[in-house]
Coordinates of C-alpha atoms and ligand atoms in Angstrom, one line a residue:
X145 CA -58.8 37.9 4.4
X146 CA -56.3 36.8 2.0
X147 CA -53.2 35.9 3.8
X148 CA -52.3 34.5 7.6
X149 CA -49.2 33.7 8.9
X150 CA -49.6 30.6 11.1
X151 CA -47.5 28.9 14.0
X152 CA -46.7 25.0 13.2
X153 CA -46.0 23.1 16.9
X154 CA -43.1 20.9 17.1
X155 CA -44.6 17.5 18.2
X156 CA -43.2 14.1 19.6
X157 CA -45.1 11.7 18.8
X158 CA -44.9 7.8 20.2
X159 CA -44.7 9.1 24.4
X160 CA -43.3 6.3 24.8
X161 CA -46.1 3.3 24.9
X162 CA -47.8 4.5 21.9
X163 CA -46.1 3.9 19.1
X164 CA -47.8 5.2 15.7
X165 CA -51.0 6.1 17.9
X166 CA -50.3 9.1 20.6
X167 CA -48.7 12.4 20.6
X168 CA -49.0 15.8 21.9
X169 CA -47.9 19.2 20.6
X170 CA -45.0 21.5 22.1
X171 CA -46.1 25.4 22.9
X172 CA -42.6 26.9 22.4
X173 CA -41.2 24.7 19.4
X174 CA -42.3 25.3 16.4
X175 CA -42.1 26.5 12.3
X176 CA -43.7 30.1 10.9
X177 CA -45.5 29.5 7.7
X178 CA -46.8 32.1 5.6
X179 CA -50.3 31.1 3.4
X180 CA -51.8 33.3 1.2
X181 CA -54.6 33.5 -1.7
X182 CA -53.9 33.3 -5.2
X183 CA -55.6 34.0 -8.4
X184 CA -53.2 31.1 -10.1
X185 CA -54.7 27.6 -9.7
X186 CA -52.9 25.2 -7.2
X187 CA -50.3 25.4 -4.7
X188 CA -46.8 27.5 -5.3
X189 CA -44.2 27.1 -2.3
X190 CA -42.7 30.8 -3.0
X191 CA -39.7 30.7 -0.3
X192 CA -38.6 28.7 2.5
X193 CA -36.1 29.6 4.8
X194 CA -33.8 27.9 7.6
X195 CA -33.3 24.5 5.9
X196 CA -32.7 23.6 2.3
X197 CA -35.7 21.5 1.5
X198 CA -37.3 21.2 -2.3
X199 CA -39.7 24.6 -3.4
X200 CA -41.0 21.7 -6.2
X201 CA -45.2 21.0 -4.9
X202 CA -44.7 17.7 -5.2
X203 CA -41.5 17.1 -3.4
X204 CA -42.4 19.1 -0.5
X205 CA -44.2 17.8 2.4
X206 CA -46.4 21.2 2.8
X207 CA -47.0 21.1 -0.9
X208 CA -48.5 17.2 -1.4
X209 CA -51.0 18.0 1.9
X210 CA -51.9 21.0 0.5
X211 CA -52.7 19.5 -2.9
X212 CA -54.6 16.8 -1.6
X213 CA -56.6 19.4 0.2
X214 CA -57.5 21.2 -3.2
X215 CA -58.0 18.2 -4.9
X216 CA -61.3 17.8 -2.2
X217 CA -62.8 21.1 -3.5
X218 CA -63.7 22.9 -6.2
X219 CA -61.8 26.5 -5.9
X220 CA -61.4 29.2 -8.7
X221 CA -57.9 29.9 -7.5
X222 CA -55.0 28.4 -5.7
X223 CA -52.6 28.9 -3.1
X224 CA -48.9 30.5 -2.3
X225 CA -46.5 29.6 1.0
X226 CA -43.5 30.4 2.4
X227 CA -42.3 28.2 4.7
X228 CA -40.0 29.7 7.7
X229 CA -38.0 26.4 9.3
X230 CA -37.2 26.5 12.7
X231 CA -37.1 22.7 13.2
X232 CA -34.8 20.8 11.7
X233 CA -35.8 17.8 9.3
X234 CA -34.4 14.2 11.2
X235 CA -34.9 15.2 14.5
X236 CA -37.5 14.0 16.1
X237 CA -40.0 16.8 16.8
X238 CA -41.9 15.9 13.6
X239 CA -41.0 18.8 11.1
X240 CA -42.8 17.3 8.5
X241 CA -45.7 17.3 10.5
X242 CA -45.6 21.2 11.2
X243 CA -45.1 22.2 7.4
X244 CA -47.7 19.6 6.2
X245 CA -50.3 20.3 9.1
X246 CA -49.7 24.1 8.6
X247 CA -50.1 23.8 4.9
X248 CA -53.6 22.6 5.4
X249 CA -54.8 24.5 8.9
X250 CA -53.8 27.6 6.9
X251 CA -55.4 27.1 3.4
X252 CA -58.9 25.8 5.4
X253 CA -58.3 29.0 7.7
X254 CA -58.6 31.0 4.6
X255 CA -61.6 29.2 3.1
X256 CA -64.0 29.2 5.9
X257 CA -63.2 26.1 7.3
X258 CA -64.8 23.9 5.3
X259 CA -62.9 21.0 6.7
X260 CA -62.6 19.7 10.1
X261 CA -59.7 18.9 11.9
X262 CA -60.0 15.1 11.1
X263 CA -60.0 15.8 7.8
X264 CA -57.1 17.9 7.9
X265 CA -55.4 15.4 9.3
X266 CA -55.8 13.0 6.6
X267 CA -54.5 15.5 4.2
X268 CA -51.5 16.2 6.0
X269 CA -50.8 12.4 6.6
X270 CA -49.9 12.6 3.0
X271 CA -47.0 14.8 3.4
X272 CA -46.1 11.8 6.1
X273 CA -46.1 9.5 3.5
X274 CA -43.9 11.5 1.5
X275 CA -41.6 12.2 4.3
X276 CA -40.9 8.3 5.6
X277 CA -42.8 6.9 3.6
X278 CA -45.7 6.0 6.1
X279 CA -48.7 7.8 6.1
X280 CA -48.8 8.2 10.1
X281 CA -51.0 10.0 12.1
X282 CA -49.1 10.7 15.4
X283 CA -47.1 13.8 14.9
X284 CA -49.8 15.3 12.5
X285 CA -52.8 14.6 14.7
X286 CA -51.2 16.7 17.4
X287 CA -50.0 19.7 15.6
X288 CA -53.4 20.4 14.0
X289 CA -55.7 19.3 17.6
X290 CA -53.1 20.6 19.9
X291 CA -53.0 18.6 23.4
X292 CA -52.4 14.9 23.2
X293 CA -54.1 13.5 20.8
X294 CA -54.7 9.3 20.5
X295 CA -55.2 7.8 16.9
X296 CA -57.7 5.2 18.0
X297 CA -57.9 3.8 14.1
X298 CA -56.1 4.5 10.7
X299 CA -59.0 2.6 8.8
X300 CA -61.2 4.8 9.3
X301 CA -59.3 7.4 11.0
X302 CA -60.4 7.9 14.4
X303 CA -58.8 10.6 16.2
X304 CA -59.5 11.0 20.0
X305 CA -58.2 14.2 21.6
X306 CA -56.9 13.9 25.1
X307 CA -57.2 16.0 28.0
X308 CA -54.1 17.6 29.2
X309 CA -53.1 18.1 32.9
X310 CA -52.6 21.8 33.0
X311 CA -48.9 21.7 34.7
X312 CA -47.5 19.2 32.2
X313 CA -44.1 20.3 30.8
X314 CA -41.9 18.7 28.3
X315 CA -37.9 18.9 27.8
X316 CA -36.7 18.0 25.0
X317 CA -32.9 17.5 24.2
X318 CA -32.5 17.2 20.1
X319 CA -28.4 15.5 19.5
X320 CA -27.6 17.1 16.1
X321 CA -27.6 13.9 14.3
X322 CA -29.8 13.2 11.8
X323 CA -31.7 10.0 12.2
X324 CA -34.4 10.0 9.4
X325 CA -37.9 8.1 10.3
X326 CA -38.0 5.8 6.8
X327 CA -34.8 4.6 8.5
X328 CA -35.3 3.7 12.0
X329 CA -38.5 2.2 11.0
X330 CA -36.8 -0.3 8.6
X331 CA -34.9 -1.6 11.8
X332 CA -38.0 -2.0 14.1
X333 CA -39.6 -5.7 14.2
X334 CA -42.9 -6.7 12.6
X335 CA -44.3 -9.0 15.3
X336 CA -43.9 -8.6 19.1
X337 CA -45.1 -11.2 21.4
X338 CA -48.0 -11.0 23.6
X339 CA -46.3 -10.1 26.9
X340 CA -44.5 -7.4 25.0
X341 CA -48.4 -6.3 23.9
X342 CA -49.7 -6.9 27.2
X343 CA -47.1 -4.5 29.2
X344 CA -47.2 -1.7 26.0
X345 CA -51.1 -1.5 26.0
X346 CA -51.5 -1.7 29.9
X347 CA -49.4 1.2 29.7
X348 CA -51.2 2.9 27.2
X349 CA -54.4 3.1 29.0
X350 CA -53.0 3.7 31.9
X351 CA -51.3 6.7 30.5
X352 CA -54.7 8.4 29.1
X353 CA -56.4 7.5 32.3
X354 CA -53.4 9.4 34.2
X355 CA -53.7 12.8 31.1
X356 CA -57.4 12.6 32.1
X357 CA -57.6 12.8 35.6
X358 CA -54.1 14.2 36.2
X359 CA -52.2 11.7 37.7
X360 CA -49.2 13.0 37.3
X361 CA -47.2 9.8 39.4
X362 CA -49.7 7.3 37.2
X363 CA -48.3 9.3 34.2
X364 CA -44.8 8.4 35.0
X365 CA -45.3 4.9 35.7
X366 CA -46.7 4.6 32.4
X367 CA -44.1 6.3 30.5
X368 CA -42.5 3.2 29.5
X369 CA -41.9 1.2 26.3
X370 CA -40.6 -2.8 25.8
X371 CA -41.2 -2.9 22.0
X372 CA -39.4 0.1 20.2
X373 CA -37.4 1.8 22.3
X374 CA -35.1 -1.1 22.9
X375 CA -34.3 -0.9 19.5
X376 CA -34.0 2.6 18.4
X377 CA -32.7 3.4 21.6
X378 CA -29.0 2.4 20.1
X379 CA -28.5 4.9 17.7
X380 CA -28.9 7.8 20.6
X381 CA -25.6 8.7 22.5
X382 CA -26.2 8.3 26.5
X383 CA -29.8 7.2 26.2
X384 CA -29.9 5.0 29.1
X385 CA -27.7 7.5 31.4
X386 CA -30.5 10.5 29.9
X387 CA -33.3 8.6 31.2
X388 CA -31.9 7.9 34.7
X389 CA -30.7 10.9 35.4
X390 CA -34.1 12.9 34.7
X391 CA -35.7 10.7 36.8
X392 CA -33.6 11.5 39.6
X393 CA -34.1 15.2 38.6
X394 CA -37.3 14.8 39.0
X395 CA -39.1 14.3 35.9
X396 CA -42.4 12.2 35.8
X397 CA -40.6 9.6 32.6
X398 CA -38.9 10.0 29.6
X399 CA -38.1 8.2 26.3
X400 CA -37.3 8.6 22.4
X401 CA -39.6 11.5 20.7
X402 CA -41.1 10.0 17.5
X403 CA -38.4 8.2 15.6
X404 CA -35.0 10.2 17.2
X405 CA -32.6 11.1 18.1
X406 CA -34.4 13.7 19.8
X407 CA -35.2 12.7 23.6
X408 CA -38.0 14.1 25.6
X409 CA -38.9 14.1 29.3
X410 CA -42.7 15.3 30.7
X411 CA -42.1 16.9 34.3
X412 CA -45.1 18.5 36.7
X413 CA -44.1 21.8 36.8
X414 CA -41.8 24.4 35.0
X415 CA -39.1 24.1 37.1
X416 CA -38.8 20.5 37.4
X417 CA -38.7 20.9 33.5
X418 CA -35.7 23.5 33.4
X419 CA -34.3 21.2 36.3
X420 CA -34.2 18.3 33.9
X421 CA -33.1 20.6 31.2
X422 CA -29.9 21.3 33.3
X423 CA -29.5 17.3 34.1
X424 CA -29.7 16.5 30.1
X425 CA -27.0 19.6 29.6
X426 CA -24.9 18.0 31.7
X427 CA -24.6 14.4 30.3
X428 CA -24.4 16.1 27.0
X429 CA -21.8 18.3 27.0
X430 CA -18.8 16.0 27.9
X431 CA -20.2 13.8 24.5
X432 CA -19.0 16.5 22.6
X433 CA -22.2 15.9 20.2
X434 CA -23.6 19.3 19.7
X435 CA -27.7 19.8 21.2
X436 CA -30.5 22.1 21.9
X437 CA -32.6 21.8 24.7
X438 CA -36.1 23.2 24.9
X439 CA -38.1 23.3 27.9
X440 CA -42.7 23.5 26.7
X441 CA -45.7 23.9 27.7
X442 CA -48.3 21.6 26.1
X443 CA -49.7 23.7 22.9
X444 CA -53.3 23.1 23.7
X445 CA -54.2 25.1 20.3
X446 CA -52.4 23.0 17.9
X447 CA -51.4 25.4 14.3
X448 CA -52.3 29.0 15.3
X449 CA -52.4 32.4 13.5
X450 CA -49.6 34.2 14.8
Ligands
HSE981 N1 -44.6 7.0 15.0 C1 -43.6 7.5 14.1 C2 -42.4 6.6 14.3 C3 -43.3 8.9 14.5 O1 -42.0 6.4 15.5 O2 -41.8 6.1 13.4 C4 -42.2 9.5 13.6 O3 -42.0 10.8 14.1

């Protein structure tokens, strides 16, 4: 086999309590990438549609994982890749993330699989690095495990996958601004205090202990976060009314998808989900601020062949 053309999940990352730590993959978001053998050393991004983004190795996200990937073996040839965008860079749903964690599923994919998932996800953390300037694991993780996935430790990386109630559903309203993650992570704090840490990791626990079991009401409670979303939460038109308002709709919680502007809600059940859908709509469209909405399954795959 000498070329696949692979599905990249959308992710948000953070749910809320887990900032840096947990995320989980979307099943109908997502980038198309295109990887392919080649008889010329390296890695060569030959096209990339749907958003203007650098065809240079090194500038590009998909391009530095993938290199960092080669650099771990020895390999006669190298590597082409088109790169078909579908989500859009700033918002949210970690686009970096699918390029840089497609990059790497696909090349290993068409080695063998010499590499596990963990170390995939170490590669691809270097197109993080080179996208905000962080080498996070939270978005990455995700897209290449599918499910929920919890980063117990960056040193050494320890990536825990978590189970995933089957009739989980996310809605996800992106704003068309751009918010870019090097940015609203220059305005976060460096210390919180320890009743902030005492509320965000009861909730964290809480919140695997309600993916594993299925608690979908123990979920909700714990959808909650007292150190970042205070913060970022500003820079999102109608936040506060957004999170009210699915509530009442129904949904199990909602808050701030990775860095923003993009806002996600988890609901039990696809037609809670499109209910919320409908509830975000309407706050929205008086704003004036143009959206998209996306109602998902849970990928429970992670970066497919398509
Ligand atoms: N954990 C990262 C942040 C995710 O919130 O900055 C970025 O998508």
């Amino acid at each position: 086999m000498g070329e696949i053309r692979v599905f990249c999940p959308a992710t948000v990352a953070n749910v809320s309590c887990g900032f840096d730590v947990l995320g989980l993959a979307l099943e109908a978001v997502g980038d198309e990438m295109v990887v392919r053998k080649s008889t010329v050393k390296g890695v060569k991004i030959t096209k990339i549609t749907g958003q203007e983004l650098p065809l240079e190795t090194e500038k590009n996200v998909a391009g530095v994982a993938a290199t960092r990937l080669l650099q771990q073996l020895e390999h006669e040839g190298g590597f082409e890749m088109e790169i078909h965008k579908k989500i859009k860079p700033g918002s949210g749903i970690g686009s970096s993330a699918a390029s840089a964690a497609g990059a790497v599923w696909g090349i290993n994919h068409l080695l063998g699989n010499p590499f596990s998932n963990r170390d995939l996800v170490e590669f691809a953390m270097q197109g993080e690095k080179l996208a905000s300037g962080v080498a996070h694991a939270d978005n990455v993780a995700p897209a290449i495990f599918g499910g929920f996935t919890l980063v117990r430790s960056y040193e050494p990386l320890d990536i825990i996958p978590i189970h995933t109630p089957k009739n989980l559903y996310a809605t996800v309203i992106h704003p068309q601004i751009e918010v870019k993650t090097s940015d609203s992570r220059k305005i976060l704090k460096t210390n919180i205090s320890l009743a902030q840490g005492i509320r965000q990791w009861g909730n964290l626990g809480g919140l695997v202990a309600g993916l594993f079991t299925e608690d979908y009401q123990l979920i909700g409670r714990c959808l909650e976060d007292h150190v970042i979303e205070p913060i970022r939460s500003i820079l999102i038109p109608k936040f506060d009314a957004i999170k009210t308002e699915v509530k009442k709709a129904g949904a199990l919680g909602s808050g701030i998808s990775g860095s923003g502007p993009s806002i996600f809600a988890l609901s039990q059940g696809e037609e809670t989900a499109k209910r919320v859908a409908r509830t975000m709509k309407e706050i929205y469209t008086p704003t004036g601020v143009e959206f998209d909405i996306h109602v998902s399954p849970i990928s429970l795959s992670g970066v497919r062949t398509m």
